[in-house]
Tab-separated table of C-alpha atoms and ligand atoms in Angstrom:
chain	number	residue	atom	x	y	z
A	1	MET	CA	0.370	0.172	0.154
A	2	GLN	CA	3.012	2.196	1.054
A	3	ALA	CA	4.593	1.575	-3.013
A	4	LEU	CA	0.988	2.235	-3.967
A	5	LEU	CA	0.573	5.687	-2.740
A	6	ASP	CA	3.843	7.226	-3.537
A	7	ASP	CA	3.565	6.137	-6.812
A	8	ILE	CA	-0.195	7.667	-7.133
A	9	LEU	CA	1.221	11.035	-6.249
A	10	GLU	CA	4.173	10.636	-8.427
A	11	GLN	CA	1.659	10.278	-11.659
A	12	VAL	CA	-0.767	12.371	-10.743
A	13	ARG	CA	1.670	15.400	-9.124
A	14	PRO	CA	2.104	16.929	-12.722
A	15	LEU	CA	-1.585	17.458	-13.392
A	16	LEU	CA	-0.705	20.564	-10.242
A	17	GLY	CA	-1.399	23.641	-12.051
A	18	GLN	CA	-3.951	22.623	-14.646
A	19	GLY	CA	-7.124	23.556	-12.060
A	20	LYS	CA	-9.007	26.617	-9.941
A	21	LEU	CA	-8.531	27.337	-6.553
A	22	ALA	CA	-11.770	28.098	-4.874
A	23	ASP	CA	-12.074	31.959	-5.357
A	24	TYR	CA	-15.375	32.551	-4.416
A	25	ILE	CA	-14.808	32.102	-0.695
A	26	PRO	CA	-12.058	34.645	-0.057
A	27	ALA	CA	-9.829	32.791	2.352
A	28	LEU	CA	-9.422	29.717	0.675
A	29	ALA	CA	-7.720	31.667	-2.630
A	30	GLU	CA	-5.360	31.943	0.130
A	31	VAL	CA	-3.980	28.244	0.255
A	32	PRO	CA	-0.509	26.837	-1.531
A	33	ALA	CA	-2.007	25.573	-4.325
A	34	GLU	CA	0.615	23.174	-5.064
A	35	ARG	CA	-0.316	20.959	-2.142
A	36	LEU	CA	-0.869	16.536	-2.684
A	37	GLY	CA	-1.153	14.126	0.071
A	38	ILE	CA	-3.160	11.234	0.540
A	39	ALA	CA	-4.288	8.836	4.014
A	40	VAL	CA	-5.544	5.698	3.723
A	41	CYS	CA	-6.730	4.098	7.434
A	42	GLY	CA	-7.894	0.481	7.189
A	43	VAL	CA	-10.407	-1.254	8.926
A	44	ASP	CA	-8.064	-2.788	11.557
A	45	GLY	CA	-6.675	0.652	12.181
A	46	SER	CA	-3.507	0.645	10.068
A	47	LEU	CA	-2.622	4.074	8.590
A	48	TYR	CA	-0.448	4.557	5.542
A	49	THR	CA	0.447	8.066	4.497
A	50	ALA	CA	2.130	9.978	1.107
A	51	GLY	CA	2.944	13.754	0.716
A	52	ASP	CA	0.962	16.146	2.022
A	53	ALA	CA	-0.997	14.017	4.785
A	54	SER	CA	-0.682	15.732	7.499
A	55	GLU	CA	-1.266	19.709	6.331
A	56	ALA	CA	-4.764	20.575	8.064
A	57	PHE	CA	-6.959	22.264	5.070
A	58	SER	CA	-10.534	23.736	4.788
A	59	ILE	CA	-12.585	20.292	4.940
A	60	GLN	CA	-15.353	22.669	3.508
A	61	SER	CA	-18.558	20.012	1.861
A	62	ILE	CA	-17.083	16.806	3.540
A	63	SER	CA	-18.174	18.220	6.755
A	64	LYS	CA	-21.608	17.517	5.478
A	65	VAL	CA	-21.231	13.541	5.919
A	66	PHE	CA	-20.688	14.502	9.616
A	67	SER	CA	-23.611	16.567	10.399
A	68	LEU	CA	-25.928	14.001	8.351
A	69	VAL	CA	-24.750	11.488	10.616
A	70	GLN	CA	-25.544	13.734	13.851
A	71	ALA	CA	-28.801	13.758	11.978
A	72	ILE	CA	-29.018	10.318	11.843
A	73	GLN	CA	-28.002	9.687	15.560
A	74	TYR	CA	-30.097	12.232	16.870
A	75	SER	CA	-33.486	12.446	14.718
A	76	GLY	CA	-33.123	9.442	13.002
A	77	GLU	CA	-35.980	8.554	10.148
A	78	ASP	CA	-37.484	12.037	10.686
A	79	ILE	CA	-34.721	13.882	8.873
A	80	TRP	CA	-36.274	12.364	5.686
A	81	GLN	CA	-39.854	14.191	5.904
A	82	ARG	CA	-37.617	17.354	5.497
A	83	LEU	CA	-35.253	16.478	2.357
A	84	GLY	CA	-34.662	13.540	0.036
A	85	HIS	CA	-32.055	11.414	-0.933
A	86	GLU	CA	-32.171	11.715	-4.550
A	87	PRO	CA	-28.926	12.922	-6.674
A	88	SER	CA	-29.865	16.607	-7.870
A	89	GLY	CA	-27.630	16.506	-11.131
A	90	GLN	CA	-27.034	20.273	-10.406
A	91	PRO	CA	-24.297	22.208	-9.055
A	92	PHE	CA	-23.713	22.221	-5.619
A	93	ASN	CA	-25.106	25.675	-4.359
A	94	SER	CA	-27.686	25.514	-7.189
A	95	LEU	CA	-31.257	26.905	-6.565
A	96	VAL	CA	-33.273	26.600	-9.535
A	97	GLN	CA	-34.866	22.985	-7.725
A	98	LEU	CA	-35.247	24.469	-4.809
A	99	GLU	CA	-38.194	26.870	-6.116
A	100	PHE	CA	-39.624	24.023	-8.166
A	101	GLU	CA	-39.107	21.304	-5.537
A	102	ARG	CA	-41.207	23.556	-2.913
A	103	GLY	CA	-38.321	24.118	-0.491
A	104	ARG	CA	-37.600	20.410	-0.181
A	105	PRO	CA	-33.633	19.830	-1.231
A	106	ARG	CA	-33.159	16.863	-3.053
A	107	ASN	CA	-30.006	15.640	-0.744
A	108	PRO	CA	-27.700	16.562	2.358
A	109	PHE	CA	-25.085	17.243	-0.005
A	110	ILE	CA	-26.022	19.900	-1.796
A	111	ASN	CA	-26.105	23.312	0.404
A	112	ALA	CA	-29.635	23.508	0.275
A	113	GLY	CA	-29.470	19.898	2.163
A	114	ALA	CA	-26.676	20.651	4.248
A	115	LEU	CA	-27.978	23.462	5.726
A	116	VAL	CA	-31.924	21.975	6.366
A	117	ILE	CA	-29.323	18.672	8.345
A	118	CYS	CA	-27.949	21.927	10.259
A	119	ASP	CA	-31.269	23.319	10.972
A	120	ILE	CA	-32.345	20.097	12.305
A	121	ASN	CA	-29.261	19.620	14.527
A	122	GLN	CA	-29.942	23.029	15.830
A	123	SER	CA	-32.686	22.228	16.892
A	124	ARG	CA	-30.989	19.232	19.090
A	125	PHE	CA	-28.143	20.991	20.209
A	126	ALA	CA	-27.366	23.747	22.631
A	127	ALA	CA	-24.332	24.790	20.900
A	128	PRO	CA	-24.117	23.356	17.369
A	129	ALA	CA	-20.527	24.054	16.220
A	130	LEU	CA	-18.800	22.943	19.579
A	131	SER	CA	-20.470	19.568	19.308
A	132	MET	CA	-19.859	18.940	15.591
A	133	ARG	CA	-16.065	20.184	16.416
A	134	ASP	CA	-16.340	17.822	19.768
A	135	PHE	CA	-17.718	15.085	17.327
A	136	VAL	CA	-15.090	14.920	14.550
A	137	ARG	CA	-12.436	15.684	17.597
A	138	ARG	CA	-13.757	11.791	18.542
A	139	LEU	CA	-13.352	10.457	14.939
A	140	ALA	CA	-10.385	11.734	13.842
A	141	GLY	CA	-8.421	11.141	17.290
A	142	ASN	CA	-6.978	14.323	16.989
A	143	ALA	CA	-8.347	16.300	20.332
A	144	GLN	CA	-6.419	19.865	19.050
A	145	LEU	CA	-9.155	19.759	15.885
A	146	VAL	CA	-10.196	23.261	15.225
A	147	ALA	CA	-12.511	25.401	12.880
A	148	ASP	CA	-10.490	28.129	11.085
A	149	ALA	CA	-12.115	31.367	12.082
A	150	LYS	CA	-10.484	33.290	9.479
A	151	VAL	CA	-12.175	30.965	6.543
A	152	ALA	CA	-16.151	30.836	9.033
A	153	GLU	CA	-16.545	34.213	8.958
A	154	SER	CA	-14.829	35.048	5.336
A	155	GLU	CA	-17.762	32.353	4.294
A	156	TYR	CA	-20.005	34.469	6.343
A	157	GLN	CA	-19.117	37.826	4.788
A	158	HIS	CA	-19.843	36.425	1.313
A	159	ARG	CA	-22.886	33.769	2.515
A	160	ALA	CA	-25.646	35.481	-0.820
A	161	ARG	CA	-26.212	32.093	-2.110
A	162	ASN	CA	-26.495	30.192	0.923
A	163	ALA	CA	-28.764	32.852	2.768
A	164	ALA	CA	-30.877	32.603	-0.015
A	165	ALA	CA	-30.967	28.938	-0.039
A	166	ALA	CA	-32.189	28.665	3.765
A	167	TYR	CA	-34.334	31.919	3.480
A	168	LEU	CA	-36.456	30.725	0.707
A	169	MET	CA	-36.831	26.990	2.575
A	170	GLN	CA	-38.052	29.168	5.299
A	171	SER	CA	-41.238	30.743	2.662
A	172	PHE	CA	-41.883	27.030	2.510
A	173	GLY	CA	-41.918	26.285	6.079
A	174	ASN	CA	-38.698	23.808	5.949
A	175	PHE	CA	-36.431	25.716	8.077
A	176	HIS	CA	-37.538	26.490	12.134
A	177	ASN	CA	-34.149	28.042	13.265
A	178	GLU	CA	-33.021	31.670	12.980
A	179	VAL	CA	-31.345	31.577	9.423
A	180	GLU	CA	-28.176	33.374	10.488
A	181	ALA	CA	-27.403	31.616	13.353
A	182	VAL	CA	-27.862	28.318	11.454
A	183	LEU	CA	-25.313	29.473	8.834
A	184	ARG	CA	-22.903	30.401	11.678
A	185	SER	CA	-23.152	27.296	12.200
A	186	TYR	CA	-22.691	25.655	8.956
A	187	PHE	CA	-19.492	27.663	8.296
A	188	HIS	CA	-17.951	26.146	11.236
A	189	HIS	CA	-18.524	23.357	10.348
A	190	CYS	CA	-16.681	23.787	6.376
A	191	ALA	CA	-14.323	25.945	8.651
A	192	LEU	CA	-13.104	22.863	10.379
A	193	ALA	CA	-9.306	22.178	9.244
A	194	MET	CA	-8.157	18.851	9.352
A	195	SER	CA	-5.537	16.495	7.548
A	196	CYS	CA	-5.867	14.065	5.329
A	197	VAL	CA	-4.822	11.710	7.952
A	198	ASP	CA	-7.400	13.571	10.252
A	199	LEU	CA	-10.262	12.863	7.545
A	200	ALA	CA	-8.962	9.220	6.703
A	201	ARG	CA	-9.547	8.041	10.623
A	202	ALA	CA	-13.028	10.146	11.412
A	203	CYS	CA	-14.221	8.233	7.804
A	204	GLY	CA	-12.845	4.955	8.865
A	205	PHE	CA	-15.870	3.592	10.523
A	206	LEU	CA	-17.613	3.923	7.352
A	207	ALA	CA	-15.484	1.425	5.573
A	208	ASN	CA	-16.009	-0.688	9.191
A	209	GLN	CA	-19.730	-0.750	9.311
A	210	GLY	CA	-20.598	1.670	11.416
A	211	ARG	CA	-17.247	1.057	13.823
A	212	CYS	CA	-14.880	3.434	14.233
A	213	PRO	CA	-11.599	1.397	13.581
A	214	GLN	CA	-9.615	3.118	16.370
A	215	SER	CA	-12.002	3.412	18.959
A	216	GLY	CA	-14.400	0.208	18.719
A	217	GLU	CA	-16.981	3.270	19.439
A	218	ALA	CA	-20.414	2.602	17.126
A	219	ILE	CA	-21.208	5.056	15.581
A	220	LEU	CA	-23.768	4.101	12.970
A	221	THR	CA	-25.919	0.468	12.884
A	222	PRO	CA	-24.259	-1.298	9.423
A	223	ARG	CA	-27.466	-0.580	7.800
A	224	GLN	CA	-27.310	3.044	8.611
A	225	THR	CA	-23.499	2.952	7.289
A	226	GLN	CA	-24.736	1.555	4.095
A	227	GLN	CA	-27.678	4.582	3.492
A	228	VAL	CA	-25.269	7.119	3.921
A	229	ASN	CA	-22.423	5.193	1.387
A	230	ALA	CA	-24.950	4.629	-0.543
A	231	ILE	CA	-25.989	8.835	-0.557
A	232	MET	CA	-22.292	9.478	-0.594
A	233	ALA	CA	-22.241	7.604	-3.866
A	234	THR	CA	-25.184	8.728	-5.616
A	235	SER	CA	-24.610	12.863	-4.392
A	236	GLY	CA	-21.181	12.975	-3.187
A	237	LEU	CA	-19.815	14.964	-5.909
A	238	TYR	CA	-22.945	16.838	-7.395
A	239	ASP	CA	-23.494	17.015	-10.997
A	240	GLU	CA	-20.000	14.966	-10.948
A	241	ALA	CA	-21.274	12.461	-9.301
A	242	GLY	CA	-21.855	10.039	-12.465
A	243	ASN	CA	-18.158	10.451	-12.889
A	244	PHE	CA	-17.090	9.860	-10.280
A	245	ALA	CA	-19.097	6.571	-10.251
A	246	TYR	CA	-17.616	5.628	-13.789
A	247	ARG	CA	-14.448	6.703	-12.589
A	248	VAL	CA	-13.664	5.583	-9.387
A	249	GLY	CA	-16.660	3.237	-8.072
A	250	LEU	CA	-16.128	4.443	-4.819
A	251	PRO	CA	-18.803	6.106	-1.945
A	252	GLY	CA	-17.281	9.905	-2.175
A	253	LYS	CA	-17.424	13.040	-0.917
A	254	SER	CA	-15.782	16.643	-1.739
A	255	GLY	CA	-14.950	20.005	-0.613
A	256	VAL	CA	-13.947	22.927	-2.413
A	257	GLY	CA	-11.096	23.258	-0.017
A	258	GLY	CA	-9.695	20.288	-2.483
A	259	GLY	CA	-10.874	17.162	-0.187
A	260	ILE	CA	-11.869	14.399	-1.340
A	261	VAL	CA	-12.879	11.227	1.131
A	262	ALA	CA	-13.957	7.990	-0.188
A	263	VAL	CA	-14.498	4.355	1.184
A	264	VAL	CA	-14.272	1.403	-0.052
A	265	PRO	CA	-16.834	-1.261	2.489
A	266	GLY	CA	-15.175	-3.643	4.455
A	267	ARG	CA	-11.315	-2.257	3.910
A	268	PHE	CA	-10.386	0.880	4.120
A	269	SER	CA	-11.141	4.706	3.991
A	270	VAL	CA	-9.210	7.109	2.078
A	271	CYS	CA	-8.727	11.110	1.887
A	272	VAL	CA	-6.541	12.951	-0.687
A	273	TRP	CA	-5.854	16.769	-0.978
A	274	SER	CA	-5.409	19.010	-3.461
A	275	PRO	CA	-6.688	22.431	-3.369
A	276	GLU	CA	-7.143	22.894	-7.218
A	277	LEU	CA	-10.485	21.887	-8.621
A	278	ASN	CA	-11.747	21.238	-11.311
A	279	ALA	CA	-15.264	23.134	-13.323
A	280	ALA	CA	-17.398	20.838	-10.730
A	281	GLY	CA	-15.664	22.277	-7.634
A	282	ASN	CA	-14.191	19.031	-6.871
A	283	SER	CA	-10.247	18.044	-6.675
A	284	LEU	CA	-8.480	17.910	-9.690
A	285	ALA	CA	-5.192	15.509	-9.213
A	286	GLY	CA	-7.542	14.260	-6.025
A	287	LEU	CA	-10.202	12.586	-8.725
A	288	ARG	CA	-7.300	11.510	-10.960
A	289	ALA	CA	-5.372	9.898	-7.805
A	290	LEU	CA	-8.318	8.242	-6.879
A	291	GLU	CA	-9.319	6.744	-10.099
A	292	LEU	CA	-6.241	5.485	-10.069
A	293	LEU	CA	-6.459	3.926	-6.665
A	294	SER	CA	-9.274	1.704	-7.725
A	295	GLU	CA	-8.242	0.942	-10.995
A	296	ARG	CA	-4.794	-0.159	-8.697
A	297	ILE	CA	-6.168	-2.083	-5.856
A	298	GLY	CA	-9.126	-3.229	-9.148
A	299	TRP	CA	-12.018	-2.610	-6.445
A	300	SER	CA	-15.461	-0.720	-7.154
A	301	VAL	CA	-18.758	-1.090	-5.602
A	302	PHE	CA	-20.227	-1.414	-8.338
B	401	DON	O1	-21.205	26.713	1.360
B	401	DON	C1	-20.148	26.676	0.772
B	401	DON	O2	-20.370	27.141	-0.156
B	401	DON	C2	-18.929	25.883	0.617
B	401	DON	N1	-18.910	25.980	2.654
B	401	DON	C3	-18.945	24.197	0.729
B	401	DON	C4	-19.379	23.824	-0.358
B	401	DON	C5	-18.392	22.789	-1.073
B	401	DON	O3	-17.309	22.543	-0.357
B	401	DON	C6	-18.683	22.352	-2.202
B	401	DON	N2	-17.881	21.290	-2.660
B	401	DON	N3	-17.400	20.961	-3.541
């Protein structure tokens, strides 16, 4: 595995320089563009890394997996009264479908769906940002994890589209808490700074029937774990979910910070990071690295 990861990074390195940093959140445009890292966490707790695997970056939409898991833990199947689990076929911040579909987002991984999930969690937790931070600290086994306050503030200052989605849902009666407070929680989750190692470890339970490989703690039931992986496989990369299924064939979740996590059920979780994005907002070199990985291990859930 170690030789494989080293080799994959060598192969994708020439792609650096071909993508574009997310600049609609100004703080993200300041990240060094040439970073490249990968970490694999086995269901036996083993860890393999290559490149910049220990450098923290903004997890952005990868946080949507953790907020969905918290919502399932505390609110169970009821959450599906508020949103769906269908792919959207639209960019992550699109608003068009939301009006046609009367304020009910297609899935928890587009921004509108993640905002509804945050609204659900806002009703459950006295301090949603802190409970999320503590949850990922536990999952990653890293008590030092924090949100980058500068990124969170930058997102809040440029919140127009997310605010529009939330207020539109409120107009349809599908938003229960104060919009600005839920936006603050959502941006705090997105601004969590984690490394490939942290994220591979934090997602280990998704490869291990819901049980954290390091601590043995049950996070979800085996059935709920299959369901979260199914939503990642169908919606984790937005309007590029089909391309990701075709090229990589694993449940995955991307973020505009350039991270992508993917899950090989029963074997390992993996996180790759390269900040430059393709036109769909997914890490350009990261996607290629995962494609090479699934090709080389000869494995796809399909
Ligand atoms: O709300 C946003 O637009 C960002 N905080 C997160 C978007 C994101 O990561 C989409 N990922 N590819």
